[in-house]
Coordinates of C-alpha atoms and ligand atoms in Angstrom, one line a residue:
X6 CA -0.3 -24.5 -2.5
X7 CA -0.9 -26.4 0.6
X8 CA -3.3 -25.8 2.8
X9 CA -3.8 -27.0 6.9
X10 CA -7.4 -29.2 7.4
X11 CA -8.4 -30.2 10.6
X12 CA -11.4 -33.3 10.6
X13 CA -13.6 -33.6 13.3
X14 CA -15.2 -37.0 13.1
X15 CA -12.3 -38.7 11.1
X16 CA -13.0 -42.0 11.6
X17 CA -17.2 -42.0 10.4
X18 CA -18.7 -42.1 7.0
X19 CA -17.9 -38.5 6.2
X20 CA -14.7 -38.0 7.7
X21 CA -13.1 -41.3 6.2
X22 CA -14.1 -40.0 2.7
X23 CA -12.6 -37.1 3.4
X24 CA -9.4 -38.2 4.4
X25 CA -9.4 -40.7 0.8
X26 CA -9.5 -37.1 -0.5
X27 CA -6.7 -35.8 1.1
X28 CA -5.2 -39.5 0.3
X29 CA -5.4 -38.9 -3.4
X30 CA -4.1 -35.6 -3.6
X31 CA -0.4 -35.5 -2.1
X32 CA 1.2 -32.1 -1.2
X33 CA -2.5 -30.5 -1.6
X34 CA -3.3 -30.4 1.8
X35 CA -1.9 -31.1 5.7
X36 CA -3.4 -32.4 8.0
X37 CA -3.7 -30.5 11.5
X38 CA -5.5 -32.3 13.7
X39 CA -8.4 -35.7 13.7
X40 CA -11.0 -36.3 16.2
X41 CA -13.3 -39.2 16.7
X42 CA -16.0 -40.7 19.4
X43 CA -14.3 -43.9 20.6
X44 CA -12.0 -45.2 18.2
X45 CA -9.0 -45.8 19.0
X46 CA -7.7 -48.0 16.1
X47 CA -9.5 -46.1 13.7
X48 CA -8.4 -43.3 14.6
X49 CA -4.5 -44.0 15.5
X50 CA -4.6 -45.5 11.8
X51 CA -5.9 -42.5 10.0
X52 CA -4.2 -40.4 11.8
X53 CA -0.5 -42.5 11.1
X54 CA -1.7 -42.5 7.0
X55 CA -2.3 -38.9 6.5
X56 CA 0.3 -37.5 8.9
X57 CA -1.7 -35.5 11.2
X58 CA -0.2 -33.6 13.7
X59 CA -2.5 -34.0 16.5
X60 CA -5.6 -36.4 17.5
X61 CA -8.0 -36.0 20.2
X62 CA -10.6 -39.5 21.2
X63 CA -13.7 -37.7 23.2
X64 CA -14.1 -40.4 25.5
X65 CA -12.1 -39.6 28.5
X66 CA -11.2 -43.8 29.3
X67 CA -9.6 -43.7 25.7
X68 CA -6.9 -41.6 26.5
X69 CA -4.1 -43.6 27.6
X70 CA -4.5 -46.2 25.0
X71 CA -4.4 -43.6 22.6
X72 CA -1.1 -42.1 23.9
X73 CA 0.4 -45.6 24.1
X74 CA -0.6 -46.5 20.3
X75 CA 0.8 -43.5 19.1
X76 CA 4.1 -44.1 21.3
X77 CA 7.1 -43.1 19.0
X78 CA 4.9 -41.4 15.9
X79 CA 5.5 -37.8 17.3
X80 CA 1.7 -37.3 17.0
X81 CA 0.3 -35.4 20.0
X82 CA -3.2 -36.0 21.2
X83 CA -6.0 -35.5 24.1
X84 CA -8.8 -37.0 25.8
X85 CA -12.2 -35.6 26.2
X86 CA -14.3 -33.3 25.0
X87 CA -11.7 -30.2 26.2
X88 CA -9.1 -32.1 23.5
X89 CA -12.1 -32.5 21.2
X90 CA -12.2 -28.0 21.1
X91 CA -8.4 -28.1 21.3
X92 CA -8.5 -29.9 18.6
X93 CA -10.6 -27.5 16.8
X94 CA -9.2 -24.7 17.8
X95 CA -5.6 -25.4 16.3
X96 CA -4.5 -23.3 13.4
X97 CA -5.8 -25.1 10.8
X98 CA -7.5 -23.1 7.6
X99 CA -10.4 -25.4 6.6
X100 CA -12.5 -27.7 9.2
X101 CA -14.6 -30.0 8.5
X102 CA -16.9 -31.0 11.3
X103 CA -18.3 -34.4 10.0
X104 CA -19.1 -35.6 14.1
X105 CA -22.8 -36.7 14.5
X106 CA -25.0 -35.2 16.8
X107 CA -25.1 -32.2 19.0
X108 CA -22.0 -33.5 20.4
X109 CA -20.2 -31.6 17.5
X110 CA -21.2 -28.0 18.8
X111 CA -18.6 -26.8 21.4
X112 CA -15.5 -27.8 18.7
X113 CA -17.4 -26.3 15.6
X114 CA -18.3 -23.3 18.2
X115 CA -14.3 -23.4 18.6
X116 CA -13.4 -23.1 15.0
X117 CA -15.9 -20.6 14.4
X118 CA -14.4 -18.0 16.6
X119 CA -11.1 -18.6 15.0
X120 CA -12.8 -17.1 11.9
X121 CA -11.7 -21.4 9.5
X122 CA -14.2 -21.9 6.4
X123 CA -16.3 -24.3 8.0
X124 CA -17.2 -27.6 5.6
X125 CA -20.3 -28.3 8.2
X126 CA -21.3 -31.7 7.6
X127 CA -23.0 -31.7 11.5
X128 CA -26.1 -30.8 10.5
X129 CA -27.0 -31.0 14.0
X130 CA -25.1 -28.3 15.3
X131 CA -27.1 -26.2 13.1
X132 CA -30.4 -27.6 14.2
X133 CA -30.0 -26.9 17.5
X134 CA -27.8 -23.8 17.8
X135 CA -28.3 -22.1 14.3
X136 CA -28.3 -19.2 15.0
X137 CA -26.0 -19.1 17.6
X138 CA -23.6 -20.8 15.5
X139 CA -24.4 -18.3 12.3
X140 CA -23.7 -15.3 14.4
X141 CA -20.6 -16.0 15.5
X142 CA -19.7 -17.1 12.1
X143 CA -20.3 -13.7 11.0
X144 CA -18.6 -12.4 14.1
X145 CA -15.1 -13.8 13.8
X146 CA -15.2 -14.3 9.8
X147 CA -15.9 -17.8 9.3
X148 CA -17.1 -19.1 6.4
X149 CA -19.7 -21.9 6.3
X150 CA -19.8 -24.2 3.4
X151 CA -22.4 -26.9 3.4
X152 CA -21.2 -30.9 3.0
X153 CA -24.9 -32.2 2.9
X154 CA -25.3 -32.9 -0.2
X155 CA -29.1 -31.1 -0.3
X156 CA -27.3 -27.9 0.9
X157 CA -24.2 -28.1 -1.1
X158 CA -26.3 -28.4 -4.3
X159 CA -28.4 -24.9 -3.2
X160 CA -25.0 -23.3 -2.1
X161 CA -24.0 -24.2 -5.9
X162 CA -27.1 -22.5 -7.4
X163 CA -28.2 -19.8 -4.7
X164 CA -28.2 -15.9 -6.1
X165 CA -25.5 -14.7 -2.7
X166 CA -25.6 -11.5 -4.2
X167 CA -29.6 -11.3 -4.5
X168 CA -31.7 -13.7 -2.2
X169 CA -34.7 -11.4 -3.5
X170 CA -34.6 -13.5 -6.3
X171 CA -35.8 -16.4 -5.2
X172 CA -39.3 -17.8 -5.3
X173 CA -38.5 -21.5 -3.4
X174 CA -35.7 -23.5 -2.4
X175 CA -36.7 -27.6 -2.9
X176 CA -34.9 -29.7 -1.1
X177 CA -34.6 -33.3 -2.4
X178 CA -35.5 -36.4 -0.3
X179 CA -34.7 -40.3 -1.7
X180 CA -37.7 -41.2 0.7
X181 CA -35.4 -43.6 2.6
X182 CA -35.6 -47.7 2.4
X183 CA -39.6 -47.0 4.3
X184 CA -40.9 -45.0 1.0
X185 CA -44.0 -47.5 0.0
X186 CA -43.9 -49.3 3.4
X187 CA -47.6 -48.3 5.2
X188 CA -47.3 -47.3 9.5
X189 CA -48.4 -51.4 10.3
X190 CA -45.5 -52.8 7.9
X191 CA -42.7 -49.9 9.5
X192 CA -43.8 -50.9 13.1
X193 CA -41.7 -54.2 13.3
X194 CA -38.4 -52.9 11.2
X195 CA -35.0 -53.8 12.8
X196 CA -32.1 -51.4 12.6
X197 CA -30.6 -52.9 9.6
X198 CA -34.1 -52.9 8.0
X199 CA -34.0 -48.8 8.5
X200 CA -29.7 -48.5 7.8
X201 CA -31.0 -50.1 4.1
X202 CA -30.5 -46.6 2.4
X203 CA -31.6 -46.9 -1.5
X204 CA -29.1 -44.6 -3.0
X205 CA -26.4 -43.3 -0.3
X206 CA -24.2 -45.6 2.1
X207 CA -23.7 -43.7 5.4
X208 CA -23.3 -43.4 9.4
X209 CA -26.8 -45.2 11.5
X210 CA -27.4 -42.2 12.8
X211 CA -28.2 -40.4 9.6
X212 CA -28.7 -43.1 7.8
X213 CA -32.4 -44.1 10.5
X214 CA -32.7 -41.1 10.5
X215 CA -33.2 -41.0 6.3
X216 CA -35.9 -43.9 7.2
X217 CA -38.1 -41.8 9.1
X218 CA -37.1 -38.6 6.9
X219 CA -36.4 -36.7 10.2
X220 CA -33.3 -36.2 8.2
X221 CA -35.2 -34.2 6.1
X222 CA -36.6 -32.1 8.5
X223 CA -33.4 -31.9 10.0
X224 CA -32.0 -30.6 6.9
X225 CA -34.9 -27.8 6.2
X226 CA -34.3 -26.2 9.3
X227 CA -30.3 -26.5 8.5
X228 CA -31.5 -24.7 4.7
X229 CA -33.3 -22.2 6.9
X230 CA -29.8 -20.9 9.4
X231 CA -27.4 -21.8 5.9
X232 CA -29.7 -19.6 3.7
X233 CA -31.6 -16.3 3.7
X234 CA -35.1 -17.4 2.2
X235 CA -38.1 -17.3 4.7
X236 CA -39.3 -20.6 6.0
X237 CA -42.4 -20.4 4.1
X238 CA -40.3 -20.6 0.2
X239 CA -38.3 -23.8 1.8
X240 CA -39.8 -27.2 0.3
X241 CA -39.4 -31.2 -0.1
X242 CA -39.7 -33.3 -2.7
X243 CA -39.2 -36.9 -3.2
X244 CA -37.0 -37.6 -5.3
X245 CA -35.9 -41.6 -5.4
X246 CA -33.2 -41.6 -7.6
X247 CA -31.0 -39.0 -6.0
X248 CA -29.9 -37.3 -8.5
X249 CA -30.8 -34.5 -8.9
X250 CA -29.5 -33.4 -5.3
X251 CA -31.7 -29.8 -4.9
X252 CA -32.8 -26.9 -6.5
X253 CA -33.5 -23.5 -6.2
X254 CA -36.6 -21.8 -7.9
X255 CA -36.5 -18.1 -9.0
X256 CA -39.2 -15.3 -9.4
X257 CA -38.7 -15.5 -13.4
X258 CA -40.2 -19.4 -12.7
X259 CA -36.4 -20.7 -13.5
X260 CA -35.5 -23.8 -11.6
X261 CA -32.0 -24.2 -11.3
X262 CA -30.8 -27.1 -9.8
X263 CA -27.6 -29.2 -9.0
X264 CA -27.2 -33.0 -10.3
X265 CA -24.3 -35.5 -9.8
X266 CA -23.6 -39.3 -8.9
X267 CA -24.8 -39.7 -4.8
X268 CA -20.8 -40.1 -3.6
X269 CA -20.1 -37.7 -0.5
X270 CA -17.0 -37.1 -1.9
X271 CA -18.5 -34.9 -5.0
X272 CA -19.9 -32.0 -1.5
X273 CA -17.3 -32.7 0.2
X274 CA -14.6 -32.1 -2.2
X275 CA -16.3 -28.4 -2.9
X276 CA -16.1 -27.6 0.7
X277 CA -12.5 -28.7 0.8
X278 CA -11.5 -27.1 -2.1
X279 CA -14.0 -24.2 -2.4
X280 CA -13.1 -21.4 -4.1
X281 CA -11.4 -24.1 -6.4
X282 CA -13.1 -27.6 -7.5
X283 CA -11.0 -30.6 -7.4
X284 CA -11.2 -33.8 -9.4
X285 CA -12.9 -36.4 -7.3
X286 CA -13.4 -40.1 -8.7
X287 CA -17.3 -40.5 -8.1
X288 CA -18.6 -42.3 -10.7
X289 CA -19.9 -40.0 -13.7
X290 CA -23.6 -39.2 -14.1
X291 CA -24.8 -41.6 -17.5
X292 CA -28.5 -40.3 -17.8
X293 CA -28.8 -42.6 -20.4
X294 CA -28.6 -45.8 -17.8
X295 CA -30.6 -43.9 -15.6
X296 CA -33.5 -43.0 -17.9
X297 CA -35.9 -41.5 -15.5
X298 CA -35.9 -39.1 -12.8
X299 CA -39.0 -39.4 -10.8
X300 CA -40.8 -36.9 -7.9
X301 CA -43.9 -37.5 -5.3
X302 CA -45.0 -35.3 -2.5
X303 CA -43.5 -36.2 0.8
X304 CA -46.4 -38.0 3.3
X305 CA -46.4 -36.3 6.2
X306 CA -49.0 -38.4 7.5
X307 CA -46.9 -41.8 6.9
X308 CA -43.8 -40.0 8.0
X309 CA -44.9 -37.8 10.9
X310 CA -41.0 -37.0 11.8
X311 CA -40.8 -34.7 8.9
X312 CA -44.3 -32.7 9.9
X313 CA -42.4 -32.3 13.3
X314 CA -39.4 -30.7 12.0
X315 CA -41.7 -28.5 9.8
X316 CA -43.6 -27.1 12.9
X317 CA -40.1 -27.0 14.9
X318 CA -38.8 -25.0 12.1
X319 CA -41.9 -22.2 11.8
X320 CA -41.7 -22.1 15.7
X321 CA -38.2 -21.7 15.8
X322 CA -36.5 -20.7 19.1
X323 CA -35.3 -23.4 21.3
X324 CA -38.0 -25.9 19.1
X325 CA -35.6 -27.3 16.7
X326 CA -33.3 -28.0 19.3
X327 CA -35.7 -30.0 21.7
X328 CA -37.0 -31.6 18.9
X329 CA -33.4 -32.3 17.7
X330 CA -32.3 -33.6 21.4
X331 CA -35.1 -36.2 21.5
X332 CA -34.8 -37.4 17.8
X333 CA -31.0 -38.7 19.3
X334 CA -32.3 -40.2 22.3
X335 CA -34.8 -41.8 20.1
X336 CA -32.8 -43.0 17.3
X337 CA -30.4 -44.6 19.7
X338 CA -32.9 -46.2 22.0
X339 CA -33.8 -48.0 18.5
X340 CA -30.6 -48.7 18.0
X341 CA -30.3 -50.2 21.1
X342 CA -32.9 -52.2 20.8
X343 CA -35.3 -50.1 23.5
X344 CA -37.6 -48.6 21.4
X345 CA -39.5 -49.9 18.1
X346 CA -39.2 -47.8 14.6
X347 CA -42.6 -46.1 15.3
X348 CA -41.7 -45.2 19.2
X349 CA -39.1 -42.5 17.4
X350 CA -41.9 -40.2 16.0
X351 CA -43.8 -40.9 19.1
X352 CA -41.1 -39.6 21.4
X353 CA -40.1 -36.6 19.7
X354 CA -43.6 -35.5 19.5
X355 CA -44.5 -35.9 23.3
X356 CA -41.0 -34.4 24.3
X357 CA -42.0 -31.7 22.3
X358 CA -45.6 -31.6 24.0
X359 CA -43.4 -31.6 27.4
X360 CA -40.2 -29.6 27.1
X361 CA -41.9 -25.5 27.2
X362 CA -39.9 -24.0 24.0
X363 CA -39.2 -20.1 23.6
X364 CA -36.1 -17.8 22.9
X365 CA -32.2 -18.8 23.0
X366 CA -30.0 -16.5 22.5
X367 CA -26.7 -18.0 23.7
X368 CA -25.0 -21.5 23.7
X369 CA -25.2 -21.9 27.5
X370 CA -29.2 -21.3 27.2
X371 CA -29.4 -24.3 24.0
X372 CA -27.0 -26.6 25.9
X373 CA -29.1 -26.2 28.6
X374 CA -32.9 -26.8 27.4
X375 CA -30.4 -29.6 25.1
X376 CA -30.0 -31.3 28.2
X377 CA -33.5 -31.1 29.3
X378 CA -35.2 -32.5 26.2
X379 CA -32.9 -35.7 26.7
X380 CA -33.6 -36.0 30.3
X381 CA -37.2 -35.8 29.3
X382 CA -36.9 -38.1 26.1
X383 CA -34.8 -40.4 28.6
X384 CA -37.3 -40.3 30.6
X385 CA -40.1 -41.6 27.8
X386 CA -38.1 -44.2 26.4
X387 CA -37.8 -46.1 30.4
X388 CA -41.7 -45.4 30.4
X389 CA -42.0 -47.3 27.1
X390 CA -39.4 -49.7 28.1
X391 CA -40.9 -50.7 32.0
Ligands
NAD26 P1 -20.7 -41.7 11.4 O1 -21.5 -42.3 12.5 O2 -20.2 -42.5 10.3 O3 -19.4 -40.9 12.0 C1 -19.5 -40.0 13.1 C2 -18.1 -39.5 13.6 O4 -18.3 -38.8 14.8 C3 -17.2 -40.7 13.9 O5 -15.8 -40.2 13.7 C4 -17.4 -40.8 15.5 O6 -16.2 -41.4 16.1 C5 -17.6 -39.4 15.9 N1 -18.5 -39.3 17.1 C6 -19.6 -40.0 17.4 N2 -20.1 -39.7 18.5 C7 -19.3 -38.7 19.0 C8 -19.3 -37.9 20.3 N3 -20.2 -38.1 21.2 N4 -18.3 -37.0 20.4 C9 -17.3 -36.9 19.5 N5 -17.3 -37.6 18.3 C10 -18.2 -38.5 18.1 O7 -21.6 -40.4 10.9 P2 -21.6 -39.8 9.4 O8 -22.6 -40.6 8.6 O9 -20.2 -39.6 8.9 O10 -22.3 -38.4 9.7 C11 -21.6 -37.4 10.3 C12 -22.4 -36.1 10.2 O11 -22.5 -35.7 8.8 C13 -23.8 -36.2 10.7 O12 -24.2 -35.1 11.3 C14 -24.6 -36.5 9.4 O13 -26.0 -36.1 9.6 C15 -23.9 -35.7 8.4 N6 -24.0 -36.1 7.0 C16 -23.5 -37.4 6.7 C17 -23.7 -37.8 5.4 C18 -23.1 -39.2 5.0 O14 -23.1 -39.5 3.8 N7 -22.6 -40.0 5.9 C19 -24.3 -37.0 4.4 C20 -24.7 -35.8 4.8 C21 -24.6 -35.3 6.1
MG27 MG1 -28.4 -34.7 3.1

């Protein structure tokens, strides 16, 4: 049986590998729509190879160049971030939203209320609006199925039926390419220092954000909207072999947990496919070349991105999202070369410290204190650059 996908983000780390899915299975699925940032020629290709019927670019200067590439393919498309939720909102059964940053919210708001099983990817849709996003879900009928990997390894072993049951959900961490680097030998990484990931090959967003383990923080407060556990059971481990991807501990003291090869494709696949599983090619787990699995504590002191997120998280209200807002201004002042590895903790902290946090209840009121946190992080990063 086929069935209609739409990818938002097609042209990044998770959406290409998503599409070599869709590549390897003929007939299994069809391709509604594609999305990406700016990429024309990533995006014209993809969309050309997997026969998609429509493509949107979110920047607005892209749009005639996008028409005129696709002259003569009978693939429609848009421009801006209205074709970006037009692109979402298209009948298509399964989305997966694999766009970085809060960026992704007003399309994955779009599929939402159009009641799609969600593959979410976008962590930081959830971060920032999880509970906005999680009502709606419920709402209109959609089904959200995690891609990260940490989350799509509880989803795997979670009780649906019973929560009560469990004791703690333990999220896995690799501890990033920083894991026995001290705060003096971090301060002077460069980007491609931090975009060194040990285990996983991904986007520079996620991928910096992995180095600082704000990723993991990110991701606790994603278990926290995905899953109905109180903060206080959620926990982090480090884990640098990736392997074994999470677990979930239950009141009888039984840990069960979910391992695999670290290849997206393996989370993705079960999003894609879920209620079924489909045959993926990532690389079979041989324990016996692997020999050990190892754990640590997490260092919150060495790794103060990750304390953040915890107190964001326990907070709650509009906290995760200022402290998700400034984490992206942060991470891309680095990448720009405005800020140093060790001005990213610092930034998030004092936006925190500056941007008053309390209730949100609707999308207009997180896209608004959103917009504040980055004016204020903004704002910090010209201060450290002057
Ligand atoms: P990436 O940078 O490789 O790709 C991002 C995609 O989003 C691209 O298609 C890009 O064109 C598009 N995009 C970027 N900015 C945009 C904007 N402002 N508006 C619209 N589209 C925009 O990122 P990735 O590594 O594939 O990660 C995507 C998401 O999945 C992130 O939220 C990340 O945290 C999450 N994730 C990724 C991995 C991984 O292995 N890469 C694993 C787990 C979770
Ligand atoms: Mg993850």
């Amino acid at each position: 049986m086929t069935r209609s996908l739409t990818i938002l983000g097609a042209t990044g780390s998770v959406g290409s590998q998503t599409l070599d899915l869709v590549a390897r299975n003929p007939g299994r699925w069809q391709v509604e729509a594609l999305t990406a940032g700016s990429d024309v020629a990533g995006l014209v290709s993809a969309a050309k190879a997997c026969g998609a019927r429509f493509v949107a670019i979110a920047d607005a200067a892209k749009g005639e160049a996008l028409k005129a590439a696709l002259a003569g393919t009978g693939i429609e498309s848009g421009a801006g971030e209205s074709a970006l939720v037009d692109a979402a909102a298209r009948d298509a059964e399964i989305v997966i939203t694999a766009i970085v940053g809060a960026a992704g919210l007003p399309p994955t708001m779009a599929a939402v209320k159009r009641g799609a099983q969600i593959g979410i990817a976008n962590k930081e849709t959830l971060v920032c609006a999880g509970p906005v996003v999680t009502a709606a879900a419920t709402a209109h009928g959609a089904t959200l199925l995690p891609v990260d990997s940490e989350h799509n390894a509880i989803f795997q072993v979670f009780p649906h039926d019973d929560p009560a049951q469990v004791e703690r959900v333990i999220l896995t961490a690799s501890g990033g390419p920083f894991r026995t680097k001290s705060r003096e030998e971090m301060r002077g990484v460069s980007v491609a220092d931090a975009c060194k990931h040990p285990t996983w090959s991904m986007g520079a967003k996620i991928s910096i954000d992995s180095a600082t383990l704000m990723n993991k923080g990110l991701e606790l407060i994603e278990a926290a909207q995905l899953f109905p556990v109180d903060v206080e059971r959620l926990d982090v481990i480090v884990h640098p072999q990736s392997v074994i991807h999470s677990m979930v501990e239950y009141v009888d003291g039984s840990v069960l947990a979910q391992l695999g090869s670290p290849d997206m494709r393996i989370p993705i696949a079960y999003a894609m496919g879920w209620p079924e599983r489909i045959a993926t090619p990532a690389a079979r787990l041989d324990l016996a070349a692997i020999a050990n699995l190892s754990f640590e504590k997490p260092d919150l002191e060495r790794f103060p991105c990750l304390a953040l997120a915890w107190a964001a998280m326990r907070a709650g209200g509009s906290a995760p999202c200022i402290l998700n807002a400034a984490n992206e201004i942060a991470v891309a002042a680095f990448i720009a070369g405005q800020a140093g590895f060790l001005d990213i903790d610092a930034i998030v902290a004092e936006t925190l410290n500056m941007v008053a946090s309390g209730p949100v209840a609707t999308l207009e009121e997180v896209m608004a204190i959103d917009a504040a946190a980055r004016r204020t992080a903004r704002a910090l990063v010209a201060k450290r650059a002057a």
